[in-house]
Amino acid sequence: MDRFASVIEQTRPRDRPASVRFDLRATPSKGYGFYALHAIERGTLIIDESPLVAVPPGINDASYLLGALKKLTQEQLTTFHNLHFDDNEASAGEDDKAISIFALNNVEMGSEQTHGRAVFAKYSRLNHSCLPNIDNSYSASTGKLTAHAIRHIESGEELTTSYINLVQPAEQRALELRQWGFECSCSVCGSRDVAASNKRRQRMCSIREAFDIMVDHDDETVDPDAVPITPSERSTWAAELAKLCKEEGLVGRDLEHA
Ligand SMILES: C[S@@+](CC[C@H](N)C(=O)[O-])C[C@H]1O[C@@H](n2cnc3c(N)ncnc32)[C@H](O)[C@@H]1O
């Protein structure tokens, strides 16, 4: 079985939450990606899976990962080795390739990496977008990562998530994504309207930063650098932020950063 056919085999419908269908295809510029086979309503559960391999918080030692891989079944190991890897590592030894696969495909489990990082058979196939249609949530009690549609997804649309904080201007997003080893070719970064989007995100950042140094007029614990703000000023700025988020189409977790 070639690499592509074997990947398709691993993502057969029986492994997915009932009734949501998507398939893995080559994208024009991002390697493989998942595409919806029908329209998906906002809020729909799309992926529900346990990690293939997980590394607990604070462990940076490659030997932990290599030891964990030894405990996988042959089928799981094949799934892991079929994930995206850096072409420069193609001729590297087995261990270096495994480390590169983990580095390029790992996902934070819980915010602030409370539960470490893991690689997933399906979720790790999602490409990044600066206007994603999927967000995830990790449950420590079930040990599973779930991914839901955060807006309506059209049939044929690519399923995408975000790897970074999106409330940042394009240059800062590009800088962060470069650490993941790629130049973003998502619909926002590749669009003719990138300048308008950038202006909105810059303004969102400025408002967020301003909120960070502001305190209520009647706050007793006054920080000398803090700028006093009245409740009416606060709500004017919050309304502007909400309007900018709506114009940008940013929903879900990104609102936390706004
Ligand atoms: C976690 S993998 C995602 C799935 C991968 N495309 C595959 O073929 O399995 C991350 C890699 O996908 C590519 N990628 C993801 N999002 C991208 C984007 N917005 N623009 C360009 N490349 C992207 C980059 O090569 C990145 O290192």
Coordinates of C-alpha atoms and ligand atoms in Angstrom, one line a residue:
M1 CA 0.0 0.0 0.0
D2 CA 1.5 3.4 -0.9
R3 CA 1.7 6.2 1.6
F4 CA -1.4 8.0 0.4
A5 CA -3.6 4.9 0.3
S6 CA -2.4 3.8 3.7
V7 CA -3.4 7.3 5.1
I8 CA -6.8 7.0 3.5
E9 CA -7.2 3.6 5.1
Q10 CA -6.4 5.0 8.5
T11 CA -9.1 7.7 8.3
R12 CA -12.0 5.5 7.2
P13 CA -15.5 6.7 8.3
R14 CA -15.8 4.0 11.0
D15 CA -13.2 5.9 13.0
R16 CA -15.1 9.2 13.0
P17 CA -18.0 10.6 15.1
A18 CA -21.2 9.4 13.4
S19 CA -22.3 11.0 10.2
V20 CA -19.4 13.5 9.7
R21 CA -17.5 12.7 6.6
F22 CA -14.3 14.2 5.3
D23 CA -11.3 12.9 3.3
L24 CA -7.6 13.4 3.0
R25 CA -6.4 15.1 -0.2
A26 CA -3.3 16.8 -1.5
T27 CA -3.6 20.6 -1.1
P28 CA -2.1 23.0 -3.6
S29 CA 0.7 24.2 -1.2
K30 CA 0.3 22.6 2.3
G31 CA 0.9 18.9 1.7
Y32 CA -2.2 16.9 2.6
G33 CA -5.3 18.2 4.3
F34 CA -8.8 17.2 5.3
Y35 CA -11.8 18.3 3.2
A36 CA -15.5 18.2 4.1
L37 CA -17.5 15.8 2.0
H38 CA -20.7 17.7 2.9
A39 CA -21.8 20.8 4.6
I40 CA -21.1 20.8 8.4
E41 CA -23.1 22.9 10.8
R42 CA -21.4 25.1 13.4
G43 CA -20.9 23.2 16.7
T44 CA -20.7 19.7 15.1
L45 CA -18.3 17.2 16.6
I46 CA -15.8 16.3 13.9
I47 CA -13.0 14.5 15.6
D48 CA -12.9 12.6 18.9
E49 CA -9.7 10.8 19.5
S50 CA -7.0 9.6 21.9
P51 CA -3.3 10.6 21.3
L52 CA -1.2 8.3 19.2
V53 CA 1.8 9.3 21.3
A54 CA 1.9 11.9 24.2
V55 CA 4.7 13.6 26.0
P56 CA 4.0 15.0 29.5
P57 CA 4.6 18.6 30.4
G58 CA 8.2 19.6 31.1
I59 CA 9.8 16.6 29.3
N60 CA 12.1 17.8 26.6
D61 CA 14.2 14.6 26.4
A62 CA 13.9 12.8 23.1
S63 CA 14.5 9.5 24.8
Y64 CA 11.0 9.7 26.4
L65 CA 9.4 10.0 23.0
L66 CA 11.4 7.2 21.5
G67 CA 10.6 5.0 24.4
A68 CA 6.8 5.8 24.0
L69 CA 7.0 4.9 20.3
K70 CA 8.3 1.5 21.2
K71 CA 5.1 0.8 23.1
L72 CA 2.9 1.4 20.0
T73 CA 1.3 -1.4 18.0
Q74 CA 2.7 -1.8 14.4
E75 CA -0.4 -0.2 13.0
Q76 CA -0.1 2.9 15.3
L77 CA 3.6 3.2 14.4
T78 CA 2.8 3.1 10.7
T79 CA 0.2 5.8 11.2
F80 CA 2.8 7.9 13.1
H81 CA 5.4 7.4 10.4
N82 CA 2.9 8.4 7.6
L83 CA 2.4 11.8 9.2
H84 CA 4.0 14.9 7.7
F85 CA 7.8 15.2 8.1
D86 CA 10.5 17.6 6.9
D87 CA 11.8 16.4 3.6
N88 CA 15.4 17.2 4.8
E89 CA 14.9 14.4 7.3
A90 CA 13.9 11.8 4.7
S91 CA 17.4 10.3 4.7
A92 CA 17.9 10.8 8.4
G93 CA 18.0 7.9 10.8
E94 CA 14.7 6.4 12.2
D95 CA 15.0 8.3 15.5
D96 CA 15.7 11.7 13.9
K97 CA 12.8 11.2 11.6
A98 CA 10.5 10.3 14.6
I99 CA 11.6 13.4 16.5
S100 CA 10.9 15.6 13.4
I101 CA 7.5 14.1 13.0
F102 CA 6.6 14.8 16.6
A103 CA 8.0 18.4 16.3
L104 CA 5.9 19.2 13.2
N105 CA 2.7 17.4 14.3
N106 CA 2.3 17.8 18.0
V107 CA -0.7 19.5 19.6
E108 CA -1.0 21.2 23.0
M109 CA -3.3 19.2 25.3
G110 CA -5.2 21.8 27.3
S111 CA -4.3 25.4 27.5
E112 CA -0.7 26.3 28.7
Q113 CA 0.2 22.6 27.9
T114 CA -1.3 21.5 31.2
H115 CA -1.3 17.9 30.0
G116 CA 1.7 18.1 27.7
R117 CA 1.8 17.6 24.0
A118 CA 0.7 14.8 21.7
V119 CA 0.5 13.7 18.1
F120 CA -2.9 12.5 16.8
A121 CA -3.7 10.3 13.8
K122 CA -6.4 12.7 12.6
Y123 CA -6.1 16.1 14.3
S124 CA -2.4 16.3 13.4
R125 CA -3.5 16.3 9.7
L126 CA -5.3 19.6 10.0
N127 CA -3.5 22.5 8.4
H128 CA -3.2 25.9 9.9
S129 CA -5.4 28.8 8.9
C130 CA -5.5 32.4 10.2
L131 CA -9.3 32.0 9.8
P132 CA -9.9 28.5 11.0
N133 CA -13.2 26.6 11.0
I134 CA -12.3 24.0 13.7
D135 CA -11.2 24.3 17.3
N136 CA -10.2 21.6 19.8
S137 CA -10.7 20.9 23.4
Y138 CA -8.8 18.3 25.5
S139 CA -10.5 16.4 28.3
A140 CA -8.1 15.0 31.0
S141 CA -10.9 12.7 32.3
T142 CA -11.4 10.9 29.0
G143 CA -7.9 11.5 27.7
K144 CA -9.4 12.5 24.4
L145 CA -9.1 15.5 22.1
T146 CA -12.4 16.6 20.5
A147 CA -12.6 19.0 17.6
H148 CA -15.8 21.0 16.7
A149 CA -16.8 23.2 13.8
I150 CA -16.6 26.8 15.0
R151 CA -18.5 28.0 12.0
H152 CA -20.6 26.6 9.1
I153 CA -18.3 24.6 6.8
E154 CA -19.2 24.2 3.1
S155 CA -19.0 20.9 1.3
G156 CA -15.6 20.7 -0.3
E157 CA -14.1 23.2 2.1
E158 CA -10.8 22.4 3.8
L159 CA -11.0 21.7 7.6
T160 CA -8.5 23.9 9.3
T161 CA -7.4 24.8 12.8
S162 CA -5.1 27.5 14.2
Y163 CA -1.6 26.7 15.5
I164 CA -1.1 30.2 17.1
N165 CA -2.7 33.3 18.6
L166 CA -4.5 34.9 15.7
V167 CA -5.0 38.3 17.2
Q168 CA -1.6 39.5 16.0
P169 CA -0.6 41.4 12.8
A170 CA 0.4 39.3 9.8
E171 CA 4.1 39.9 10.3
Q172 CA 4.0 38.5 13.9
R173 CA 1.9 35.5 12.8
A174 CA 4.4 34.8 10.0
L175 CA 7.3 34.9 12.5
E176 CA 5.6 32.4 14.8
L177 CA 4.6 30.1 12.0
R178 CA 8.2 30.2 10.6
Q179 CA 9.1 28.5 13.9
W180 CA 6.8 25.7 12.8
G181 CA 8.9 25.7 9.5
F182 CA 6.5 27.1 7.0
E183 CA 5.2 30.3 5.3
C184 CA 1.4 30.5 5.7
S185 CA -0.6 30.1 2.5
C186 CA -4.0 30.3 4.1
S187 CA -7.0 32.1 2.6
V188 CA -6.2 35.3 4.8
C189 CA -2.5 35.5 4.1
G190 CA -2.9 34.7 0.4
S191 CA -5.9 37.0 -0.1
R192 CA -6.0 40.4 -1.9
D193 CA -7.6 41.8 1.3
V194 CA -4.7 40.9 3.5
A195 CA -3.9 44.6 4.2
A196 CA -7.5 45.3 5.4
S197 CA -7.4 42.2 7.6
N198 CA -4.0 43.2 9.0
K199 CA -5.3 46.7 9.8
R200 CA -8.2 45.1 11.8
R201 CA -5.9 42.7 13.7
Q202 CA -3.5 45.5 14.5
R203 CA -6.3 47.5 15.9
M204 CA -7.5 44.5 17.9
C205 CA -4.0 44.1 19.3
S206 CA -3.8 47.7 20.3
I207 CA -7.2 47.6 22.1
R208 CA -6.2 44.4 23.9
E209 CA -2.8 45.9 25.0
A210 CA -4.6 49.0 26.1
F211 CA -7.0 46.9 28.2
D212 CA -4.0 45.3 29.9
I213 CA -2.8 48.6 31.3
M214 CA -6.1 50.0 32.2
V215 CA -7.8 49.9 35.6
D216 CA -11.3 51.0 36.7
H217 CA -11.5 54.5 38.0
D218 CA -12.4 53.3 41.5
D219 CA -9.7 50.5 41.6
E220 CA -7.8 50.8 44.9
T221 CA -4.8 48.7 43.9
V222 CA -3.4 51.4 41.6
D223 CA -0.5 50.5 39.4
P224 CA 1.5 53.7 38.6
D225 CA 1.6 52.6 34.9
A226 CA -2.1 52.0 34.7
V227 CA -4.4 54.2 32.7
P228 CA -7.8 54.9 34.4
I229 CA -10.8 53.9 32.3
T230 CA -14.5 54.6 32.9
P231 CA -17.2 51.9 32.5
S232 CA -18.5 53.7 29.5
E233 CA -15.0 53.9 27.8
R234 CA -14.6 50.2 28.6
S235 CA -17.8 49.2 26.9
T236 CA -17.1 51.4 23.8
W237 CA -13.8 49.6 23.3
A238 CA -15.3 46.2 24.0
A239 CA -17.9 47.0 21.3
E240 CA -15.2 48.0 18.9
L241 CA -13.3 44.7 19.6
A242 CA -16.5 42.7 19.1
K243 CA -17.2 44.5 15.8
L244 CA -13.6 43.9 14.5
C245 CA -13.8 40.1 15.5
K246 CA -17.1 39.9 13.6
E247 CA -15.7 41.7 10.5
E248 CA -12.6 39.4 10.6
G249 CA -14.8 36.3 11.1
L250 CA -12.8 35.3 14.2
V251 CA -14.7 33.1 16.6
G252 CA -14.1 30.5 19.3
R253 CA -10.9 30.5 21.3
D254 CA -9.4 33.5 19.4
L255 CA -11.9 35.8 21.2
E256 CA -9.9 34.9 24.4
H257 CA -7.0 36.8 22.9
A258 CA -9.0 39.8 21.8
Ligands
LIG1 C1 0.6 19.2 11.4 S1 1.1 19.2 9.7 C2 -0.5 19.4 8.9 C3 -0.8 18.3 7.9 C4 0.2 18.2 6.7 N1 -0.1 19.2 5.7 C5 0.2 16.8 6.1 O1 0.5 16.7 4.9 O2 0.1 15.9 6.8 C6 1.9 20.7 9.6 C7 2.5 21.0 8.3 O3 1.6 21.3 7.2 C8 2.0 22.4 6.4 N2 1.1 23.5 6.7 C9 0.1 23.6 7.6 N3 -0.6 24.7 7.5 C10 0.0 25.4 6.5 C11 -0.3 26.7 6.0 N4 -1.3 27.5 6.4 N5 0.5 27.2 4.9 C12 1.5 26.4 4.4 N6 1.8 25.1 4.9 C13 1.0 24.7 6.0 C14 3.4 22.8 6.9 O4 4.3 22.0 6.1 C15 3.4 22.3 8.3 O5 4.7 22.0 8.8

